[in-house]
Coordinates of C-alpha atoms and ligand atoms in Angstrom, one line a residue:
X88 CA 0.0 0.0 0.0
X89 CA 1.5 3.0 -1.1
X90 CA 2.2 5.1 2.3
X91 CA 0.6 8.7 2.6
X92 CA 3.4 10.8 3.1
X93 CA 4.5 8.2 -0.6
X94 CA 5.1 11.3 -3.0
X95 CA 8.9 11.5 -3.5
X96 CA 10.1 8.3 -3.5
X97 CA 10.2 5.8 -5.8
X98 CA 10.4 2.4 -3.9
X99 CA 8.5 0.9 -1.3
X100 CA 10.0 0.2 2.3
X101 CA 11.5 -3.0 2.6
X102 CA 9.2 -5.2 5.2
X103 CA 11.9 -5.4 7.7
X104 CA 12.0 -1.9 7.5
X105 CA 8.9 -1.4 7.7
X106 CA 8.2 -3.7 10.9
X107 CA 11.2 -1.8 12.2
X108 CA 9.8 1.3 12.1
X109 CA 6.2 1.1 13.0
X110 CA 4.9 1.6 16.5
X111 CA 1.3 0.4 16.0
X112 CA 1.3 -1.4 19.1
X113 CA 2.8 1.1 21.3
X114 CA 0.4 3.3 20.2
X115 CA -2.8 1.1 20.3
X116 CA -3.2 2.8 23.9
X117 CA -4.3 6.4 22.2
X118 CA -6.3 5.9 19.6
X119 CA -9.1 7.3 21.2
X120 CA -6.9 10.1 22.4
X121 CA -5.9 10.1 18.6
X122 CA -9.5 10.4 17.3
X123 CA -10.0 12.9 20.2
X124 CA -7.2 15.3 19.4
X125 CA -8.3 15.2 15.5
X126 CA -12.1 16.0 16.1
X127 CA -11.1 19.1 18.1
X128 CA -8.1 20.1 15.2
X129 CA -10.8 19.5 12.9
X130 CA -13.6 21.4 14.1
X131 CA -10.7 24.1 14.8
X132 CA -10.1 24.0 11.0
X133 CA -13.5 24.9 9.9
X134 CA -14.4 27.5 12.5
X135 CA -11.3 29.4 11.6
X136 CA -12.6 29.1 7.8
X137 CA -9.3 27.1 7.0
X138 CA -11.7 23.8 5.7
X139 CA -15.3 24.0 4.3
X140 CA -17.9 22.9 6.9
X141 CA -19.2 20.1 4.6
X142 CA -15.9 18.8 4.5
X143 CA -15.8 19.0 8.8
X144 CA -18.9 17.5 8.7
X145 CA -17.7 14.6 6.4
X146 CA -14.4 14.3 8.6
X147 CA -16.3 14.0 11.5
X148 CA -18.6 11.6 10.5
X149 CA -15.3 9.3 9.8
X150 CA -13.5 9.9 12.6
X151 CA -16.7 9.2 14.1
X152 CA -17.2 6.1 12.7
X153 CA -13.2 4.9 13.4
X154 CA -14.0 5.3 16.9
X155 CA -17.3 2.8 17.0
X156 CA -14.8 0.1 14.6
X157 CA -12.3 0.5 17.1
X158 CA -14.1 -0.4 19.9
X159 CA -15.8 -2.7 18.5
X160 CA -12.7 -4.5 17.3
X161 CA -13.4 -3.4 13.5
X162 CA -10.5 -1.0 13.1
X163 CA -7.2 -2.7 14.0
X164 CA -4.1 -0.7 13.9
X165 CA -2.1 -1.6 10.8
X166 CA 1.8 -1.6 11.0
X167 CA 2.0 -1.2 7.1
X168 CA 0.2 2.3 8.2
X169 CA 3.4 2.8 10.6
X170 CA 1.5 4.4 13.7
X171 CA -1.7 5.3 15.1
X172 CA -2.2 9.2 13.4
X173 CA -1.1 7.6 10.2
X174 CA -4.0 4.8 10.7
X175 CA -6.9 6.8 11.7
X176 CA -5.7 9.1 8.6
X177 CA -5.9 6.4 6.7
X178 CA -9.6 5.0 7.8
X179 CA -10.6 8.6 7.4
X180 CA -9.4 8.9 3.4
X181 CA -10.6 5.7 2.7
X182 CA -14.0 6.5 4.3
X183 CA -14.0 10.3 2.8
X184 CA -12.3 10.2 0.4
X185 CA -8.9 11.9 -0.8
X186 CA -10.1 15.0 -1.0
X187 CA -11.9 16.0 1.8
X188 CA -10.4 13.1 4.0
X189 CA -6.8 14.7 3.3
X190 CA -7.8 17.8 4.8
X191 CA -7.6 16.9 8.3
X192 CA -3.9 17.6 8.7
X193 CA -3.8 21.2 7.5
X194 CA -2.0 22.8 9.8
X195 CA -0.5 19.6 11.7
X196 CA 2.5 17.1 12.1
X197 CA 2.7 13.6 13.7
X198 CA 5.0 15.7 15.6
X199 CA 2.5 17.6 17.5
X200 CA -0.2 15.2 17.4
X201 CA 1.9 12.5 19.1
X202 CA 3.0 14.5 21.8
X203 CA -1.0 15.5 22.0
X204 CA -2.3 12.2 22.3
X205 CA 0.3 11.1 24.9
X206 CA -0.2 14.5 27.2
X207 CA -4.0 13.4 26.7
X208 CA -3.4 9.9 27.7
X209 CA -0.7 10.4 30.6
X210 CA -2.7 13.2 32.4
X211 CA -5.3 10.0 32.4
X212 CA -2.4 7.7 33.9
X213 CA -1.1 10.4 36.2
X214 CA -5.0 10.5 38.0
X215 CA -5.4 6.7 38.1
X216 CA -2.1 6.4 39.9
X217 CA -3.4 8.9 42.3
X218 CA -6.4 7.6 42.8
X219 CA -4.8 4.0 44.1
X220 CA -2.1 6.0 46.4
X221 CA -4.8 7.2 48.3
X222 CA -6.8 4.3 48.5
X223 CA -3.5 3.4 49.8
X224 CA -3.1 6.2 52.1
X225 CA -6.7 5.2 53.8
X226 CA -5.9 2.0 54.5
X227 CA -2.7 3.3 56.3
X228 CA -5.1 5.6 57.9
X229 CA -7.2 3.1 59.3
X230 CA -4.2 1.1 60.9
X231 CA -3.4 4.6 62.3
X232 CA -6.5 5.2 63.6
X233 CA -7.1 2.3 65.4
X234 CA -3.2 2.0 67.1
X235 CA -1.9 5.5 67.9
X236 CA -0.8 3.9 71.3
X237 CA -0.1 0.4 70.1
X238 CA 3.7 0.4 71.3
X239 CA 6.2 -1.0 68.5
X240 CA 10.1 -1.0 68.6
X241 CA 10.8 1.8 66.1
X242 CA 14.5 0.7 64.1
X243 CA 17.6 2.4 63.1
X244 CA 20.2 0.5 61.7
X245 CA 17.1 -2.4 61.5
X246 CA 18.3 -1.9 65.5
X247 CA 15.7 -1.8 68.3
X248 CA 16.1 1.9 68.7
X249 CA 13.3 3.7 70.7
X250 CA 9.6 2.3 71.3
X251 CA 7.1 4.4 68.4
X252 CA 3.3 3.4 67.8
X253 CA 1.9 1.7 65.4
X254 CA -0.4 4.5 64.3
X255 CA 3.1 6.3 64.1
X256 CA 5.0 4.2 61.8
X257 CA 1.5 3.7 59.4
X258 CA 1.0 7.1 59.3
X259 CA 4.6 7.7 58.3
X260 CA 3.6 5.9 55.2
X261 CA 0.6 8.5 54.7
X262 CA 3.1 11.3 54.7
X263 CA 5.4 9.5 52.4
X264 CA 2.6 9.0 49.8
X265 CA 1.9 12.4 50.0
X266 CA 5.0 13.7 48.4
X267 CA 4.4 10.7 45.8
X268 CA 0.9 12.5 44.8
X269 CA 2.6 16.0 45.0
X270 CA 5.7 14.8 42.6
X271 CA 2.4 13.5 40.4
X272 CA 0.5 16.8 40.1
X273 CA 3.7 18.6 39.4
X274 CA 4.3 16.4 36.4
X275 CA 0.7 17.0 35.7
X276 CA 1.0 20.4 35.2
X277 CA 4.2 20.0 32.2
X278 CA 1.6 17.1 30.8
X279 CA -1.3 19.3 30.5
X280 CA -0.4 22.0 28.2
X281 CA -1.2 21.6 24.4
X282 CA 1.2 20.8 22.0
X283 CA -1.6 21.0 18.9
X284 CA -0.9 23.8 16.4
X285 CA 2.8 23.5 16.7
X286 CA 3.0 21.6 13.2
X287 CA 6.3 20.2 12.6
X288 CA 8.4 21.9 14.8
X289 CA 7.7 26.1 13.8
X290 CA 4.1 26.5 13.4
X291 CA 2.4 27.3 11.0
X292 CA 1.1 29.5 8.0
X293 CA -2.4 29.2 8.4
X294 CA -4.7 31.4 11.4
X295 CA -5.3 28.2 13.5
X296 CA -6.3 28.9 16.4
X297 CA -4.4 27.4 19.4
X298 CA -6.7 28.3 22.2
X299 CA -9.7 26.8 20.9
X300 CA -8.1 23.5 20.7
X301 CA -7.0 23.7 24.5
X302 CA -10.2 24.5 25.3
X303 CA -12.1 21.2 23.3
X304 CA -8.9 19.1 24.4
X305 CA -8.8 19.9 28.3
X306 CA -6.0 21.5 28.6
X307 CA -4.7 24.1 31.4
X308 CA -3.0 26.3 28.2
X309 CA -1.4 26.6 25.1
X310 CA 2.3 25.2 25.1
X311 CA 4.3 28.6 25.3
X312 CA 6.7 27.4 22.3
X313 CA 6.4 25.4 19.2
X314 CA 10.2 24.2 18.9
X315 CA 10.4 23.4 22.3
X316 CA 6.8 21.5 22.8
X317 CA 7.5 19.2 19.9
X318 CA 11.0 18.4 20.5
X319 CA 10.0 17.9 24.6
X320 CA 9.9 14.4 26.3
X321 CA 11.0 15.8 30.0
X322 CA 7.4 15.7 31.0
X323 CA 7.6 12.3 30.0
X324 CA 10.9 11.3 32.3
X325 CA 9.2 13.7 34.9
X326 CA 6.3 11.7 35.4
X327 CA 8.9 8.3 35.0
X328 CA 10.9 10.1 37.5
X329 CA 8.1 10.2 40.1
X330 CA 6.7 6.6 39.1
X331 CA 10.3 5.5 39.9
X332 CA 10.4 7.1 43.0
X333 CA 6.8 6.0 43.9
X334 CA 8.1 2.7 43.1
X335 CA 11.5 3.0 45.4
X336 CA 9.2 4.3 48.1
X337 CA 7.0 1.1 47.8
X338 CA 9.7 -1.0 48.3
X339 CA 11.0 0.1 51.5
X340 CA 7.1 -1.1 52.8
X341 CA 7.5 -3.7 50.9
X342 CA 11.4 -5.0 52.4
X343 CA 9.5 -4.0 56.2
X344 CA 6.5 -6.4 55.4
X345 CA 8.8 -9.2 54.4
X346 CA 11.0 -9.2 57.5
X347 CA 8.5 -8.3 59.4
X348 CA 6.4 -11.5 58.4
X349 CA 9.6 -13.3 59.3
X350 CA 8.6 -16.2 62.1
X351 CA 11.5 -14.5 64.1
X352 CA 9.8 -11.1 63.6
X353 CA 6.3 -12.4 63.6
X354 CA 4.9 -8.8 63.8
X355 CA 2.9 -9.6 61.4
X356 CA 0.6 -12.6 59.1
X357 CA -0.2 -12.3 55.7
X358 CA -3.4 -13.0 54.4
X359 CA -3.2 -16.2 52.4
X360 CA -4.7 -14.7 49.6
X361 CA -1.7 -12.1 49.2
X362 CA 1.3 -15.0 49.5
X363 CA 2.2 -18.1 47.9
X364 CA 3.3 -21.5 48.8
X365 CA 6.3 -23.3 47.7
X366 CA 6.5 -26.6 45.5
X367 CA 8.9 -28.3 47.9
X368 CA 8.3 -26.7 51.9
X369 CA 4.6 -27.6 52.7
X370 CA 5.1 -25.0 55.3
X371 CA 6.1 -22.3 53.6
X372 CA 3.8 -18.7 53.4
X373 CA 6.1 -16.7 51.3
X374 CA 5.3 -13.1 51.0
X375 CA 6.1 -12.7 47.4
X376 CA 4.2 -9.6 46.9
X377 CA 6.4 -7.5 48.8
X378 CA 8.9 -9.2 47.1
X379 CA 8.2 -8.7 43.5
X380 CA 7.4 -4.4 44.9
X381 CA 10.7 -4.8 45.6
X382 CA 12.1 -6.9 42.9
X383 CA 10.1 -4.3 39.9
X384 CA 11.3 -1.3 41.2
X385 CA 14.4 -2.5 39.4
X386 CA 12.2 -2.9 36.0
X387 CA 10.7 0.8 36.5
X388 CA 13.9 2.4 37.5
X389 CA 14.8 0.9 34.1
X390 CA 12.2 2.9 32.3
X391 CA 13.3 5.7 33.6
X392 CA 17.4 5.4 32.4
X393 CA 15.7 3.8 29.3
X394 CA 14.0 7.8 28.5
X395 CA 16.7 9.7 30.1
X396 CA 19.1 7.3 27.6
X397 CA 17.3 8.0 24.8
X398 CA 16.8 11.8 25.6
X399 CA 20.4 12.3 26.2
X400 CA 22.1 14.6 23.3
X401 CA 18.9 14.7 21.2
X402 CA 19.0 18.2 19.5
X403 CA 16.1 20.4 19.5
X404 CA 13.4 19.2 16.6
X405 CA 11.5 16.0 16.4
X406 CA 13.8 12.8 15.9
X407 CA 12.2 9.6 15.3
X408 CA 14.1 8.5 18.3
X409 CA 11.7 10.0 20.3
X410 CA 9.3 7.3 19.4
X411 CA 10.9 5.0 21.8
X412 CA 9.2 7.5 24.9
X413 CA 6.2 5.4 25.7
X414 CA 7.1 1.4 25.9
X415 CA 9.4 2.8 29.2
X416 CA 6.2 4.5 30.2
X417 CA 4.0 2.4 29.7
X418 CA 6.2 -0.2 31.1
X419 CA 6.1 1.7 34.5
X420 CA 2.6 2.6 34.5
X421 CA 1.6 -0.9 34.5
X422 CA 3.9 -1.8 37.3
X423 CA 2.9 1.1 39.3
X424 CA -0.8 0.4 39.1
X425 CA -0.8 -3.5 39.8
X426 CA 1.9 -2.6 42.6
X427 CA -0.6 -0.2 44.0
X428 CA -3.7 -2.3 43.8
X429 CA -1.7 -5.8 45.3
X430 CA -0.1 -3.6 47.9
X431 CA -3.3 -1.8 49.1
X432 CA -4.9 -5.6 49.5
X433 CA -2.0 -7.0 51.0
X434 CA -1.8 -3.8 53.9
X435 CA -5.6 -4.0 54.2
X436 CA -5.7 -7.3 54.8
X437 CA -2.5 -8.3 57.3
X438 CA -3.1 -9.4 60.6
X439 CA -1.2 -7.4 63.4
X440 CA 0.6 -9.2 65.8
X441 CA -0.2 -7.6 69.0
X442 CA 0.8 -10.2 71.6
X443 CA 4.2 -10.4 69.2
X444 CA 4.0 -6.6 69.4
X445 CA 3.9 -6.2 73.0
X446 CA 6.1 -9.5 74.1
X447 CA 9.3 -7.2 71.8
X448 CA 8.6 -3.8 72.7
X449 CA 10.8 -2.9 75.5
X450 CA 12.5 -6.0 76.2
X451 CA 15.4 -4.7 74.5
X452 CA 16.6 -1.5 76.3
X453 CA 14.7 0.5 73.6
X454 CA 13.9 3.0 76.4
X455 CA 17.1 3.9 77.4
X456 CA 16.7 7.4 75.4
X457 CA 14.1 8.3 77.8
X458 CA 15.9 7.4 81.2
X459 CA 18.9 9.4 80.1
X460 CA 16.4 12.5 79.0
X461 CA 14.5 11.9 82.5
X462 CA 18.2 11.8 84.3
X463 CA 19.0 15.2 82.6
X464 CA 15.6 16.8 83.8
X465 CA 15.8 15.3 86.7
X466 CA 19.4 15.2 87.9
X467 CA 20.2 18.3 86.0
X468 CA 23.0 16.5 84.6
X469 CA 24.3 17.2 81.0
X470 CA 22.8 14.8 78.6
X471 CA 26.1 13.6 77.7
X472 CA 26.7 12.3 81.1
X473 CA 23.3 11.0 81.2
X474 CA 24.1 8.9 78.2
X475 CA 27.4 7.6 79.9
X476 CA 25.7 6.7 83.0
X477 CA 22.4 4.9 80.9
X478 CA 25.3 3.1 78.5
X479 CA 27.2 1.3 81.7
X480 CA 24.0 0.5 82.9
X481 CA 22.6 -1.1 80.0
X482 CA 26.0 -2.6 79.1
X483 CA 26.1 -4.3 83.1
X484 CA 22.7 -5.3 82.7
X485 CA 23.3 -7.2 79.2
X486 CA 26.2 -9.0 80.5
X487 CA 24.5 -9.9 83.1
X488 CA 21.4 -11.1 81.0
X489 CA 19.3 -8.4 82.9
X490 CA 16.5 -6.0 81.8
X491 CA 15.5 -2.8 82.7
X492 CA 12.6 -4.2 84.2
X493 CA 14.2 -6.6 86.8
X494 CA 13.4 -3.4 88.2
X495 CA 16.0 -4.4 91.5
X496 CA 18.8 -4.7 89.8
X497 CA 18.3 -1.5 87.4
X498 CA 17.7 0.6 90.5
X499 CA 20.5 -0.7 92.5
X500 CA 23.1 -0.5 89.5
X501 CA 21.6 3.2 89.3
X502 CA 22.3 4.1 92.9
X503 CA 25.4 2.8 92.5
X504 CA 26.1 5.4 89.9
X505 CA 24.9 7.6 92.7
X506 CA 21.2 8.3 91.1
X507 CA 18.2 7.6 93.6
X508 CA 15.3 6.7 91.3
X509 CA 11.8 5.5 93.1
X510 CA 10.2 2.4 91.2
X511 CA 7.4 4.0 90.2
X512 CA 9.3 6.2 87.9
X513 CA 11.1 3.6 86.5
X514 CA 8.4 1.7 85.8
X515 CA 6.9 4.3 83.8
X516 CA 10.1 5.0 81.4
X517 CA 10.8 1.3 81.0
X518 CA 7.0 0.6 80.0
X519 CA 6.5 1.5 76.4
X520 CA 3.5 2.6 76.0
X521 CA 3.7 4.6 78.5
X522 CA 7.2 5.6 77.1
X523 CA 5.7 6.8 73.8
X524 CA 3.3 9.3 76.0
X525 CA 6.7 11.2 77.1
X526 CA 7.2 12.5 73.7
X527 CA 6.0 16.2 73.1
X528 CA 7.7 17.5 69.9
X529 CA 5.5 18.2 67.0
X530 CA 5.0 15.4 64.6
X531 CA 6.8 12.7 67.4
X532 CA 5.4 9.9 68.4
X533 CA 3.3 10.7 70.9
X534 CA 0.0 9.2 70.4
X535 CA -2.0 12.4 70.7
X536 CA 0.5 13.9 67.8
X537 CA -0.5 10.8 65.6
X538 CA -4.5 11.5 66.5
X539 CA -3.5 14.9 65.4
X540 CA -1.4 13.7 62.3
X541 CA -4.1 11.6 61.4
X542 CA -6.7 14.4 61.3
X543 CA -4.2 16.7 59.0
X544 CA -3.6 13.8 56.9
X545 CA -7.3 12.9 56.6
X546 CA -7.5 16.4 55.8
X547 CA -4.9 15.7 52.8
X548 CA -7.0 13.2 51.7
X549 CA -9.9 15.2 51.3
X550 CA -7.5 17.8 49.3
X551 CA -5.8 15.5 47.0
X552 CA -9.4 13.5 45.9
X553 CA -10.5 16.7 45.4
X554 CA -7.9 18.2 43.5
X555 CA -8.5 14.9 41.1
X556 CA -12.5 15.9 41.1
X557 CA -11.3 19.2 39.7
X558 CA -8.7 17.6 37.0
X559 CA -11.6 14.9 35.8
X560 CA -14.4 17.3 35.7
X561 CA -12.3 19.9 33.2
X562 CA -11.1 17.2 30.9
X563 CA -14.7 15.5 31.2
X564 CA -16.2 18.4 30.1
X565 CA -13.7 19.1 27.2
X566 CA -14.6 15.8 26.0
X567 CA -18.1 16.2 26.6
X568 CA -18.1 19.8 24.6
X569 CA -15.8 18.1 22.0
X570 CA -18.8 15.1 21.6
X571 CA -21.8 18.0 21.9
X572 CA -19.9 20.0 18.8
X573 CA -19.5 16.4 16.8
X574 CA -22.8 15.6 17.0
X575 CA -24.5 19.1 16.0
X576 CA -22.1 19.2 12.9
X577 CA -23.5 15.8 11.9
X578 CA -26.8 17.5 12.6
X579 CA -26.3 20.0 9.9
X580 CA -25.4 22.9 12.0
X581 CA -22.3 24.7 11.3
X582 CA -19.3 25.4 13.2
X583 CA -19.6 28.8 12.7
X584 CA -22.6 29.4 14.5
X585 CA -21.5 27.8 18.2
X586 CA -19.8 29.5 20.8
X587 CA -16.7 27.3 21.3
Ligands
LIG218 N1 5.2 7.5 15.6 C1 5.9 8.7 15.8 C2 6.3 8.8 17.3 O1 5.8 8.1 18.1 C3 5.0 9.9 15.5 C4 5.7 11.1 15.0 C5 6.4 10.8 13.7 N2 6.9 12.0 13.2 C6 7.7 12.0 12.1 N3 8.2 13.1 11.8 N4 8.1 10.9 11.5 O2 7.1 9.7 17.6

């Protein structure tokens, strides 16, 4: 089939060249976005008297028509068309005819309309991925909620360090996410600008009219500069970029869950439905979705070198090499959301240890921060000292194979380092739980800071879905305005006529 952009050559590609070349399959995820993006350059083309409205109407009616045969399997993506813009071109020519059908890219390059139909299908992405953090976030929440004084040895080093709660270290999760969603809607904002009307790579001769398109297409603007828009993939690697560190952030929960499923850790059962057995141990309950979070993130921060590889030394102007921008995306989105979706179930569905919980906590000097802070307010010591006096202590007591709370001992060995300390005090520094309840900084983990964390993060919540309402509901009714402007031209009104 002779190609449409055919005139001066003389010979036809060779197959393998061909097959080389084409990215039908990559692209099969915008057609829609593709048929989308061509409605509103169409319908752009007539009101600004560049094409006849019979021929809009005409054009319409195809593009129309490709999107009912696409969805209903008719229209299938050809690679002897090469891409997706070259495809729907084609099934609009062939449906049109030459003449009118040929019309539709006046005024427009594959090298705009690509970069359109991928801003119009990552913004898409950029919400779902949001939308599964923060299902995310709430079942972190919930954990929170119910355990803001559920004592839990808080690590350093993966070392018993100081007792935290366990609505702390799930709501430390919630603030993590946060940035994720934040790194998200800053990539948003480079997506959503439109590219259409920046032709080839300097614009164009004809009085398009950029505006109008960003209005039927959903976008927060027109792309400031032609050159620049169409030779850009760094919203692209900025949206990889915060996928990959989504996707690093995922698998530090993901390393905690498996060790902490660990029958020496035991803070913690999977659900069966979230593990997997093993063909040889009958007792094995293997956590593998943690492990393959963990294991992926390898795969996505591969998509991200994979852009930044390709991007590197590419000089300004569209070069075909920036075809290869989507299989590392889409790569990573795909990873990302099943990640999201198993990990949300797996969290959700875990069973707390809290005997486990409570048997660890404490019984591992993990309050000795707090005697040497009570010894400074108390004993008006320096803290250093403090530190020197709690050390020897603890160090006697461990070679002794003593805890704080053979309270005798502890109290004796104190003395002997000539500070008088009543039981009762003791008792409540060496206790975790009550330990926790000493804290007072902002953001610490007290557990009336984590009831208070909890209600700003709820609050965050609230902002981020909302913030996704807003997105949805302009680029819903772009597409909705888009669909009410197809359907009156195949009405017989004219473009001319609307407000758009
Ligand atoms: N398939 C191409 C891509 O994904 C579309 C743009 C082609 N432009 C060109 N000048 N050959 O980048």
């Amino acid at each position: 089939m002779a190609k449409l952009w055919g005139g001066r050559f003389q010979k036809d590609l060779t197959e393998n060249v061909e097959d080389f070349l084409q990215s039908v399959e990559v692209d099969s995820k915008m057609v829609l976005e593709d048929i989308w993006g061509s409605q509103a350059h169409a319908i752009m083309l007539a009101k600004q008297d560049i094409i006849k409205a019979k021929d809009l109407k005409e054009i319409l009616l195809y593009l129309d028509k490709a999107r009912a045969d696409y969805l209903s399997g008719k229209f299938v993506l050809d690679p002897e068309n090469e891409d997706v813009h070259m495809n729907v071109e084609r099934y609009l020519i062939e449906g049109a005819g030459a003449d009118c059908g040929g019309k539709l890219h006046t005024a427009r390059s594959r090298n705009d309309q690509v970069i359109t139909d991928s801003k119009l299908h990552i913004r898409n992405k950029i919400i779902d991925v949001k939308e599964k953090i923060i299902r995310l976030q709430e079942t972190f929440l919930a954990i929170a909620e119910e355990n803001t004084g559920t004592a839990i040895p808080g690590y350093t080093h993966t070392q018993d360090a100081q007792p935290i709660t366990l609505g702390y270290w799930a709501t430390a999760y919630v603030s993590m996410l946060n940035r994720d969603i934040t790194r998200l809607d800053n990539a948003y904002r480079n997506v959503n600008t439109n590219p259409l009307g920046s032709a080839a790579l300097a614009g164009t001769s004809f009085p398009i009219d950029r505006r109008m398109t960003a209005r039927l297409l959903g976008f927060d603007s027109v792309h400031v500069h032609s050159l620049d828009v169409i030779s850009s993939r760094d919203f692209v690697a900025e949206t990889l970029c915060a996928l990959a560190i989504l996707m690093s952030n995922l698998s530090k929960l993901a390393e905690e869950i498996v060790y902490w499923s660990t029958y020496e850790f035991g803070f913690l059962e999977l659900d069966d439905s979230y593990t997997a057995g093993s063909s040889i141990m009958p007792q094995k309950k293997n956590p593998c979705v943690a492990e393959l979070t963990r294991g992926r993130t390898g795969r996505v921060y591969g998509s991200l070198i994979q852009l930044l590889t390709t991007l590197k030394g590419l000089p300004m102007g569209y070069n075909r090499d920036l075809q290869e921008d989507k299989p590392p995306l889409w790569n990573a989105l795909e990873i990302i959301e099943k990640t999201l979706v198993v990990t949300e179930g797996m969290i959700s569905t875990m069973q707390v240890k809290k005997d486990r919980l409570k048997q660890v906590s404490g019984a591992n000097y993990n309050t000795a921060t707090e005697l040497a802070n009570y010894l400074v307010r108390e004993k008006g010591y320096s803290f250093r000292k403090c530190h020197e006096i709690v050390g020897n202590l603890v160090g006697t007591l461990h070679r002794q194979n003593k805890l704080f709370t053979d309270y005798d001992i502890t109290l004796k060995l104190l003395a002997d380092a000539g500070v008088e300390m009543d039981e009762a005090s003791l008792k409540n520094i060496v206790d975790p739980e009550k330990n926790v309840k000493a804290y007072k900084s902002l953001g610490s983990t007290n557990p009336k800071e984590v009831k208070r964390m909890v209600g700003i993060f709820k609050k965050d919540v609230l902002k981020s879905k909302a913030v996704i309402k807003k997105q949805n509901a302009k680029t819903d009714a772009a597409w909705k305005k888009t669909q009410d402007i197809v359907a009156k031209v195949l009405d017989g009104k004219e473009v001319k006529t609307m407000k758009i």
